[in-house]
């Protein structure tokens, strides 16, 4: 009997000790929510240094440390330009910044903003593209995602290694890296050969002569050191490229309400409005680098641009008609509305 009582006493004592220990031990702090963000450019690019890093820091601050952001750039396994939207859809990345035109055909209605002489500045271009989305003009292209922002860059240039481009006819026969289908159609219409190519492959292919130049912005030329290989930069402001910042829907919906609210405050119209000033900064560095190297900058004046626009009008009509075969129900209406919005936001 005595032995039995002792065992009971020992068990009771052990239980009490465990209970005391569990109440005396400090509660473990809740682990922060980690959001994985990817993009396809080097870590020194403004996408990371001016946008994604400060955006993540602000999100952490607004959520009192509940959220931290982990950025994966072009040097990581998540940096493939072809996979940005797919990674978000699959949930392996929570948020991605990608180029609308790569891979081809992903966002056909959105490509209308990229047609020749639609947009000159990133501010109006970005607001126009995002407004088209909010108005439902882009159909269901983004139904698989939670959209944080859509934006464009400033009117882009034609950069060449050996042959200056002073007129549309100078493009004939050139092999040029292109950012998307609308720009490719423009190049094909004047006898150039568009080449789809991720930014990471441009330098080597330009160096080897596989391509004669690139159709892109000053910022990318500077970011991947293409001015080392280029001699001429034709500033025609003839096109823009469109971009997306997309979030996995389930990930967004699963966030605590206060965290969702913080994401919302840092996204949408508030975020889209920042891309104009950012592109001003990003473009200046690449342009100054070209000047410092003694490269020639060819300015296309308004009269010549008007002539280019006239020559490219049939190509625009053909492109819009072709979008119907890609499931875009109202390409002409989207084009007309985009022009109205660009004019409004440029005023």
C-alpha positions as a LaTeX table, in Angstrom:
\begin{tabular}{lrrr}
\hline
Residue & $x$ (\AA) & $y$ (\AA) & $z$ (\AA) \\
\hline
Unk1 & 0.00 & 0.00 & 0.00 \\
Unk2 & 2.76 & 2.42 & 0.94 \\
Unk3 & 4.52 & 1.76 & $-2.36$ \\
Unk4 & 1.33 & 2.48 & $-4.30$ \\
Unk5 & 0.76 & 5.80 & $-2.51$ \\
Unk6 & 4.33 & 6.84 & $-3.22$ \\
Unk7 & 3.94 & 6.22 & $-6.93$ \\
Unk8 & 0.74 & 8.27 & $-6.97$ \\
Unk9 & 2.49 & 11.03 & $-5.12$ \\
Unk10 & 5.38 & 10.97 & $-7.53$ \\
Unk11 & 3.03 & 11.15 & $-10.53$ \\
Unk12 & 1.13 & 14.04 & $-8.99$ \\
Unk13 & 4.35 & 15.85 & $-8.28$ \\
Unk14 & 5.63 & 15.34 & $-11.77$ \\
Unk15 & 2.36 & 16.59 & $-13.27$ \\
Unk16 & 2.42 & 19.67 & $-11.07$ \\
Unk17 & 6.03 & 20.37 & $-11.98$ \\
Unk18 & 5.27 & 20.08 & $-15.69$ \\
Unk19 & 2.27 & 22.34 & $-15.32$ \\
Unk20 & 4.37 & 24.92 & $-13.50$ \\
Unk21 & 7.09 & 24.72 & $-16.12$ \\
Unk22 & 4.62 & 25.20 & $-18.95$ \\
Unk23 & 3.14 & 28.29 & $-17.32$ \\
Unk24 & 6.49 & 29.70 & $-16.26$ \\
Unk25 & 8.13 & 29.30 & $-19.71$ \\
Unk26 & 7.79 & 32.51 & $-21.78$ \\
Unk27 & 5.44 & 32.20 & $-24.74$ \\
Unk28 & 7.26 & 31.81 & $-28.06$ \\
Unk29 & 6.86 & 34.81 & $-30.34$ \\
Unk30 & 4.82 & 34.20 & $-33.45$ \\
Unk31 & 6.99 & 33.54 & $-36.50$ \\
Unk32 & 6.79 & 36.35 & $-39.08$ \\
Unk33 & 5.02 & 35.73 & $-42.36$ \\
Unk34 & 7.58 & 35.46 & $-45.14$ \\
Unk35 & 6.56 & 36.64 & $-48.60$ \\
Unk36 & 8.82 & 35.46 & $-51.41$ \\
Unk37 & 9.17 & 37.94 & $-54.27$ \\
Unk38 & 10.92 & 37.32 & $-57.58$ \\
Unk39 & 12.03 & 39.41 & $-60.54$ \\
Unk40 & 14.21 & 38.82 & $-63.58$ \\
Unk41 & 16.86 & 41.55 & $-63.45$ \\
Unk42 & 20.15 & 41.92 & $-61.54$ \\
Unk43 & 19.98 & 42.88 & $-57.86$ \\
Unk44 & 21.48 & 46.32 & $-58.61$ \\
Unk45 & 18.55 & 47.26 & $-60.85$ \\
Unk46 & 16.00 & 49.79 & $-59.63$ \\
Unk47 & 13.31 & 47.12 & $-59.61$ \\
Unk48 & 15.02 & 45.81 & $-56.49$ \\
Unk49 & 16.84 & 48.79 & $-54.99$ \\
Unk50 & 14.12 & 51.43 & $-55.43$ \\
Unk51 & 10.96 & 49.35 & $-55.52$ \\
Unk52 & 10.98 & 45.86 & $-54.03$ \\
Unk53 & 13.38 & 46.34 & $-51.13$ \\
Unk54 & 11.78 & 49.58 & $-49.82$ \\
Unk55 & 8.32 & 48.12 & $-50.50$ \\
Unk56 & 9.15 & 45.09 & $-48.36$ \\
Unk57 & 10.62 & 47.23 & $-45.60$ \\
Unk58 & 7.54 & 49.42 & $-45.54$ \\
Unk59 & 5.28 & 46.37 & $-45.41$ \\
Unk60 & 7.28 & 45.04 & $-42.44$ \\
Unk61 & 6.98 & 48.40 & $-40.68$ \\
Unk62 & 3.24 & 48.76 & $-41.30$ \\
Unk63 & 2.56 & 45.27 & $-39.96$ \\
Unk64 & 4.71 & 45.77 & $-36.86$ \\
Unk65 & 7.08 & 43.06 & $-37.97$ \\
Unk66 & 4.44 & 40.47 & $-38.81$ \\
Unk67 & 5.72 & 40.25 & $-42.39$ \\
Unk68 & 9.17 & 39.99 & $-43.88$ \\
Unk69 & 10.00 & 39.95 & $-47.57$ \\
Unk70 & 12.50 & 37.67 & $-49.28$ \\
Unk71 & 13.65 & 38.85 & $-52.72$ \\
Unk72 & 14.89 & 36.51 & $-55.46$ \\
Unk73 & 16.54 & 38.27 & $-58.42$ \\
Unk74 & 17.85 & 37.13 & $-61.80$ \\
Unk75 & 20.81 & 35.36 & $-60.20$ \\
Unk76 & 18.52 & 33.01 & $-58.28$ \\
Unk77 & 16.63 & 29.92 & $-59.32$ \\
Unk78 & 13.45 & 32.01 & $-59.40$ \\
Unk79 & 14.84 & 34.69 & $-61.75$ \\
Unk80 & 13.85 & 33.19 & $-65.10$ \\
Unk81 & 11.91 & 35.84 & $-67.02$ \\
Unk82 & 9.76 & 33.17 & $-68.70$ \\
Unk83 & 8.42 & 31.84 & $-65.38$ \\
Unk84 & 7.49 & 34.86 & $-63.30$ \\
Unk85 & 3.70 & 34.61 & $-63.63$ \\
Unk86 & 3.76 & 30.79 & $-63.63$ \\
Unk87 & 5.64 & 30.73 & $-60.34$ \\
Unk88 & 2.98 & 32.91 & $-58.75$ \\
Unk89 & 0.16 & 30.80 & $-60.11$ \\
Unk90 & 1.80 & 27.64 & $-58.78$ \\
Unk91 & 2.45 & 29.21 & $-55.39$ \\
Unk92 & 6.21 & 28.61 & $-55.34$ \\
Unk93 & 6.60 & 32.42 & $-55.34$ \\
Unk94 & 4.15 & 34.70 & $-53.56$ \\
Unk95 & 4.73 & 37.85 & $-55.64$ \\
Unk96 & 6.52 & 38.34 & $-58.97$ \\
Unk97 & 7.47 & 41.24 & $-61.20$ \\
Unk98 & 7.45 & 40.15 & $-64.84$ \\
Unk99 & 7.39 & 41.41 & $-68.41$ \\
Unk100 & 3.98 & 41.04 & $-70.06$ \\
Unk101 & 5.38 & 40.09 & $-73.47$ \\
Unk102 & 7.49 & 37.14 & $-72.28$ \\
Unk103 & 6.41 & 34.46 & $-72.84$ \\
Unk104 & 4.49 & 35.54 & $-75.92$ \\
Unk105 & 0.71 & 35.35 & $-75.83$ \\
Unk106 & 0.26 & 35.39 & $-72.05$ \\
Unk107 & $-1.47$ & 38.78 & $-71.85$ \\
Unk108 & $-2.61$ & 39.63 & $-75.40$ \\
Unk109 & $-5.12$ & 42.36 & $-74.52$ \\
Unk110 & $-2.50$ & 44.08 & $-72.36$ \\
Unk111 & $-0.11$ & 44.16 & $-75.31$ \\
Unk112 & $-2.22$ & 46.86 & $-76.95$ \\
Unk113 & $-0.54$ & 49.45 & $-74.73$ \\
Unk114 & 2.76 & 48.48 & $-76.43$ \\
Unk115 & 1.69 & 49.42 & $-79.96$ \\
Unk116 & 3.66 & 52.14 & $-81.77$ \\
Unk117 & 3.24 & 55.72 & $-80.57$ \\
Unk118 & 0.65 & 54.89 & $-77.94$ \\
Unk119 & 2.72 & 56.02 & $-74.93$ \\
Unk120 & 5.71 & 58.33 & $-74.45$ \\
Unk121 & 5.99 & 58.46 & $-70.65$ \\
Unk122 & 5.77 & 55.79 & $-67.97$ \\
Unk123 & 3.46 & 57.82 & $-65.74$ \\
Unk124 & 0.52 & 58.07 & $-68.15$ \\
Unk125 & 1.32 & 54.64 & $-69.62$ \\
Unk126 & 1.23 & 52.93 & $-66.24$ \\
Unk127 & $-1.96$ & 54.66 & $-65.14$ \\
Unk128 & $-3.59$ & 53.80 & $-68.46$ \\
Unk129 & $-2.72$ & 50.11 & $-68.33$ \\
Unk130 & $-3.87$ & 49.77 & $-64.72$ \\
Unk131 & $-7.08$ & 51.68 & $-65.43$ \\
Unk132 & $-7.86$ & 49.40 & $-68.37$ \\
Unk133 & $-7.54$ & 46.49 & $-65.93$ \\
Unk134 & $-9.77$ & 48.12 & $-63.31$ \\
Unk135 & $-12.40$ & 48.92 & $-65.93$ \\
Unk136 & $-12.51$ & 45.29 & $-67.05$ \\
Unk137 & $-11.26$ & 46.14 & $-70.53$ \\
Unk138 & $-8.56$ & 43.45 & $-70.41$ \\
Unk139 & $-11.02$ & 40.59 & $-69.99$ \\
Unk140 & $-9.95$ & 37.72 & $-67.76$ \\
Unk141 & $-6.19$ & 37.91 & $-68.37$ \\
Unk142 & $-5.42$ & 38.34 & $-64.69$ \\
Unk143 & $-8.18$ & 36.21 & $-63.19$ \\
Unk144 & $-5.65$ & 33.70 & $-61.81$ \\
Unk145 & $-3.85$ & 36.39 & $-59.80$ \\
Unk146 & $-4.23$ & 39.14 & $-57.27$ \\
Unk147 & $-2.93$ & 42.17 & $-59.17$ \\
Unk148 & $-0.71$ & 44.54 & $-57.19$ \\
Unk149 & 0.28 & 46.74 & $-60.14$ \\
Unk150 & 0.52 & 46.98 & $-63.92$ \\
Unk151 & 2.90 & 49.50 & $-65.45$ \\
Unk152 & 4.93 & 50.54 & $-68.50$ \\
Unk153 & 8.32 & 52.11 & $-69.04$ \\
Unk154 & 9.07 & 55.38 & $-70.85$ \\
Unk155 & 8.96 & 55.35 & $-74.64$ \\
Unk156 & 11.73 & 52.99 & $-75.68$ \\
Unk157 & 14.72 & 53.29 & $-77.96$ \\
Unk158 & 16.40 & 51.32 & $-80.73$ \\
Unk159 & 20.02 & 50.62 & $-79.77$ \\
Unk160 & 22.44 & 49.32 & $-82.42$ \\
Unk161 & 26.05 & 48.22 & $-82.50$ \\
Unk162 & 27.21 & 49.25 & $-85.98$ \\
Unk163 & 24.40 & 50.72 & $-88.08$ \\
Unk164 & 22.68 & 53.95 & $-87.04$ \\
Unk165 & 18.90 & 54.07 & $-87.34$ \\
Unk166 & 17.73 & 57.49 & $-88.54$ \\
Unk167 & 14.66 & 56.37 & $-90.50$ \\
Unk168 & 12.32 & 53.38 & $-90.47$ \\
Unk169 & 13.99 & 52.05 & $-93.61$ \\
Unk170 & 17.27 & 51.75 & $-91.69$ \\
Unk171 & 15.72 & 48.92 & $-89.65$ \\
Unk172 & 15.48 & 46.63 & $-92.66$ \\
Unk173 & 17.64 & 43.55 & $-92.29$ \\
Unk174 & 18.60 & 44.17 & $-88.67$ \\
Unk175 & 18.26 & 41.42 & $-86.05$ \\
Unk176 & 16.99 & 43.09 & $-82.90$ \\
Unk177 & 16.09 & 41.77 & $-79.48$ \\
Unk178 & 12.45 & 42.58 & $-78.77$ \\
Unk179 & 10.47 & 42.78 & $-75.50$ \\
Unk180 & 7.12 & 41.51 & $-76.76$ \\
Unk181 & 4.76 & 40.64 & $-79.63$ \\
Unk182 & 3.54 & 44.16 & $-80.43$ \\
Unk183 & 7.08 & 45.46 & $-80.82$ \\
Unk184 & 7.97 & 42.35 & $-82.82$ \\
Unk185 & 5.10 & 43.07 & $-85.20$ \\
Unk186 & 6.34 & 46.63 & $-85.63$ \\
Unk187 & 9.85 & 45.42 & $-86.50$ \\
Unk188 & 8.62 & 42.76 & $-88.91$ \\
Unk189 & 6.48 & 45.30 & $-90.74$ \\
Unk190 & 9.60 & 47.29 & $-91.69$ \\
Unk191 & 11.78 & 44.32 & $-92.61$ \\
Unk192 & 13.68 & 43.78 & $-89.37$ \\
Unk193 & 13.99 & 40.42 & $-87.64$ \\
Unk194 & 12.75 & 40.46 & $-84.02$ \\
Unk195 & 14.49 & 38.08 & $-81.64$ \\
Unk196 & 12.94 & 37.11 & $-78.30$ \\
Unk197 & 15.62 & 36.84 & $-75.66$ \\
Unk198 & 15.90 & 37.09 & $-71.85$ \\
Unk199 & 18.01 & 40.02 & $-70.61$ \\
Unk200 & 20.67 & 37.66 & $-69.26$ \\
Unk201 & 21.44 & 36.46 & $-72.81$ \\
Unk202 & 21.59 & 39.82 & $-74.58$ \\
Unk203 & 25.20 & 40.80 & $-73.89$ \\
Unk204 & 26.70 & 37.55 & $-75.17$ \\
Unk205 & 24.53 & 37.47 & $-78.29$ \\
Unk206 & 25.27 & 41.11 & $-79.07$ \\
Unk207 & 28.98 & 40.47 & $-78.57$ \\
Unk208 & 28.90 & 37.49 & $-80.94$ \\
Unk209 & 26.92 & 39.35 & $-83.59$ \\
Unk210 & 23.89 & 37.08 & $-83.29$ \\
Unk211 & 21.84 & 40.25 & $-82.90$ \\
Unk212 & 22.64 & 43.72 & $-84.26$ \\
Unk213 & 21.00 & 45.60 & $-81.43$ \\
Unk214 & 18.23 & 45.77 & $-78.87$ \\
Unk215 & 14.86 & 47.43 & $-78.64$ \\
Unk216 & 14.68 & 48.46 & $-75.02$ \\
Unk217 & 15.05 & 51.28 & $-72.52$ \\
Unk218 & 18.07 & 53.19 & $-71.25$ \\
Unk219 & 17.81 & 51.52 & $-67.88$ \\
Unk220 & 18.27 & 47.96 & $-69.15$ \\
Unk221 & 21.13 & 49.04 & $-71.41$ \\
Unk222 & 22.86 & 50.48 & $-68.38$ \\
Unk223 & 21.98 & 47.68 & $-65.98$ \\
Unk224 & 23.54 & 44.91 & $-68.09$ \\
Unk225 & 26.39 & 47.05 & $-69.47$ \\
Unk226 & 25.30 & 46.96 & $-73.10$ \\
Unk227 & 26.78 & 50.40 & $-73.78$ \\
Unk228 & 30.13 & 48.63 & $-73.94$ \\
Unk229 & 28.98 & 47.02 & $-77.20$ \\
Unk230 & 26.61 & 49.64 & $-78.63$ \\
Unk231 & 27.42 & 52.73 & $-80.69$ \\
Unk232 & 24.04 & 54.24 & $-81.61$ \\
Unk233 & 20.87 & 54.95 & $-79.67$ \\
Unk234 & 17.79 & 56.06 & $-81.65$ \\
Unk235 & 15.38 & 57.88 & $-79.34$ \\
Unk236 & 12.13 & 57.60 & $-81.28$ \\
Unk237 & 9.87 & 56.96 & $-78.27$ \\
Unk238 & 8.05 & 54.61 & $-80.60$ \\
Unk239 & 6.79 & 51.97 & $-78.16$ \\
Unk240 & 6.62 & 50.83 & $-74.54$ \\
Unk241 & 6.64 & 47.46 & $-72.83$ \\
Unk242 & 4.12 & 46.46 & $-70.20$ \\
Unk243 & 4.92 & 44.84 & $-66.84$ \\
Unk244 & 3.01 & 43.13 & $-64.06$ \\
Unk245 & 3.35 & 42.75 & $-60.30$ \\
Unk246 & 1.21 & 39.76 & $-59.41$ \\
Unk247 & 0.46 & 37.92 & $-56.16$ \\
Unk248 & $-0.77$ & 34.40 & $-55.60$ \\
Unk249 & $-4.51$ & 34.65 & $-54.90$ \\
Unk250 & $-4.64$ & 32.01 & $-52.17$ \\
Unk251 & $-1.64$ & 33.53 & $-50.42$ \\
Unk252 & $-3.25$ & 36.96 & $-50.42$ \\
Unk253 & $-6.62$ & 35.64 & $-49.24$ \\
Unk254 & $-4.93$ & 33.67 & $-46.44$ \\
Unk255 & $-3.16$ & 36.68 & $-44.93$ \\
Unk256 & $-4.51$ & 38.22 & $-41.70$ \\
Unk257 & $-6.89$ & 41.09 & $-42.36$ \\
Unk258 & $-4.48$ & 43.75 & $-41.13$ \\
Unk259 & $-1.69$ & 42.40 & $-43.34$ \\
Unk260 & $-4.00$ & 42.37 & $-46.38$ \\
Unk261 & $-4.90$ & 45.97 & $-45.60$ \\
Unk262 & $-1.21$ & 46.92 & $-45.51$ \\
Unk263 & $-0.57$ & 45.16 & $-48.84$ \\
Unk264 & $-3.54$ & 47.02 & $-50.33$ \\
Unk265 & $-2.26$ & 50.38 & $-49.09$ \\
Unk266 & 1.11 & 49.76 & $-50.72$ \\
Unk267 & $-0.32$ & 48.52 & $-54.02$ \\
Unk268 & $-2.82$ & 49.50 & $-56.70$ \\
Unk269 & $-3.08$ & 53.18 & $-57.60$ \\
Unk270 & $-0.65$ & 54.20 & $-54.85$ \\
Unk271 & 2.05 & 51.96 & $-56.30$ \\
Unk272 & 1.30 & 52.58 & $-59.98$ \\
Unk273 & 1.75 & 56.33 & $-59.47$ \\
Unk274 & 5.40 & 55.80 & $-58.48$ \\
Unk275 & 6.62 & 54.26 & $-61.71$ \\
Unk276 & 6.86 & 57.53 & $-63.65$ \\
Unk277 & 9.40 & 59.10 & $-61.25$ \\
Unk278 & 11.22 & 55.78 & $-60.89$ \\
Unk279 & 11.70 & 55.46 & $-64.65$ \\
Unk280 & 13.02 & 59.03 & $-64.77$ \\
Unk281 & 15.74 & 57.94 & $-62.37$ \\
Unk282 & 16.44 & 54.55 & $-63.97$ \\
Unk283 & 16.67 & 55.96 & $-67.50$ \\
Unk284 & 19.07 & 58.75 & $-66.55$ \\
Unk285 & 21.83 & 56.35 & $-65.50$ \\
Unk286 & 21.89 & 54.35 & $-68.76$ \\
Unk287 & 21.73 & 57.49 & $-70.89$ \\
Unk288 & 24.57 & 59.18 & $-69.04$ \\
Unk289 & 26.69 & 56.06 & $-69.37$ \\
Unk290 & 26.22 & 56.15 & $-73.16$ \\
Unk291 & 27.19 & 59.83 & $-73.25$ \\
Unk292 & 30.28 & 59.17 & $-71.14$ \\
Unk293 & 31.36 & 56.49 & $-73.62$ \\
Unk294 & 30.93 & 58.78 & $-76.59$ \\
Unk295 & 28.06 & 56.86 & $-78.15$ \\
Unk296 & 25.79 & 58.73 & $-80.56$ \\
Unk297 & 22.24 & 59.53 & $-79.47$ \\
Unk298 & 19.94 & 60.06 & $-82.45$ \\
Unk299 & 16.89 & 62.16 & $-81.59$ \\
Unk300 & 13.84 & 61.59 & $-83.80$ \\
Unk301 & 11.89 & 64.86 & $-83.90$ \\
Unk302 & 8.11 & 65.18 & $-83.83$ \\
Unk303 & 7.80 & 65.58 & $-87.60$ \\
Unk304 & 9.74 & 62.38 & $-88.26$ \\
Unk305 & 7.80 & 60.56 & $-85.54$ \\
Unk306 & 4.55 & 61.60 & $-87.22$ \\
Unk307 & 5.84 & 60.12 & $-90.47$ \\
Unk308 & 6.81 & 56.88 & $-88.71$ \\
Unk309 & 3.36 & 56.72 & $-87.15$ \\
Unk310 & 1.71 & 57.14 & $-90.54$ \\
Unk311 & 3.84 & 54.39 & $-92.06$ \\
Unk312 & 3.05 & 52.02 & $-89.19$ \\
Unk313 & $-0.73$ & 52.60 & $-89.19$ \\
Unk314 & $-1.50$ & 49.52 & $-91.35$ \\
Unk315 & 0.61 & 47.35 & $-89.05$ \\
Unk316 & $-1.42$ & 48.56 & $-86.03$ \\
Unk317 & $-4.70$ & 47.67 & $-87.75$ \\
Unk318 & $-3.38$ & 44.22 & $-88.67$ \\
Unk319 & $-2.15$ & 43.59 & $-85.13$ \\
Unk320 & $-5.47$ & 44.55 & $-83.56$ \\
Unk321 & $-7.36$ & 42.31 & $-85.98$ \\
Unk322 & $-5.03$ & 39.42 & $-85.18$ \\
Unk323 & $-5.74$ & 39.70 & $-81.45$ \\
Unk324 & $-9.27$ & 38.43 & $-82.08$ \\
Unk325 & $-7.73$ & 35.06 & $-82.87$ \\
Unk326 & $-6.04$ & 35.13 & $-79.46$ \\
Unk327 & $-9.35$ & 35.52 & $-77.65$ \\
Unk328 & $-9.43$ & 39.30 & $-77.30$ \\
Unk329 & $-13.04$ & 40.25 & $-77.97$ \\
Unk330 & $-12.74$ & 44.01 & $-78.39$ \\
Unk331 & $-9.19$ & 45.00 & $-79.43$ \\
Unk332 & $-10.21$ & 48.17 & $-81.30$ \\
Unk333 & $-12.28$ & 49.35 & $-78.32$ \\
Unk334 & $-9.35$ & 48.70 & $-75.98$ \\
Unk335 & $-7.03$ & 50.62 & $-78.31$ \\
Unk336 & $-9.43$ & 53.56 & $-78.50$ \\
Unk337 & $-9.94$ & 53.64 & $-74.74$ \\
Unk338 & $-6.20$ & 53.40 & $-74.13$ \\
Unk339 & $-5.60$ & 56.43 & $-76.35$ \\
Unk340 & $-8.26$ & 58.38 & $-74.43$ \\
Unk341 & $-6.68$ & 57.49 & $-71.09$ \\
Unk342 & $-3.14$ & 58.30 & $-72.20$ \\
Unk343 & $-4.32$ & 61.73 & $-73.34$ \\
Unk344 & $-6.16$ & 62.25 & $-70.06$ \\
Unk345 & $-3.23$ & 61.22 & $-67.86$ \\
Unk346 & $-0.75$ & 63.19 & $-69.98$ \\
Unk347 & $-2.65$ & 66.46 & $-69.58$ \\
\hline
\end{tabular}
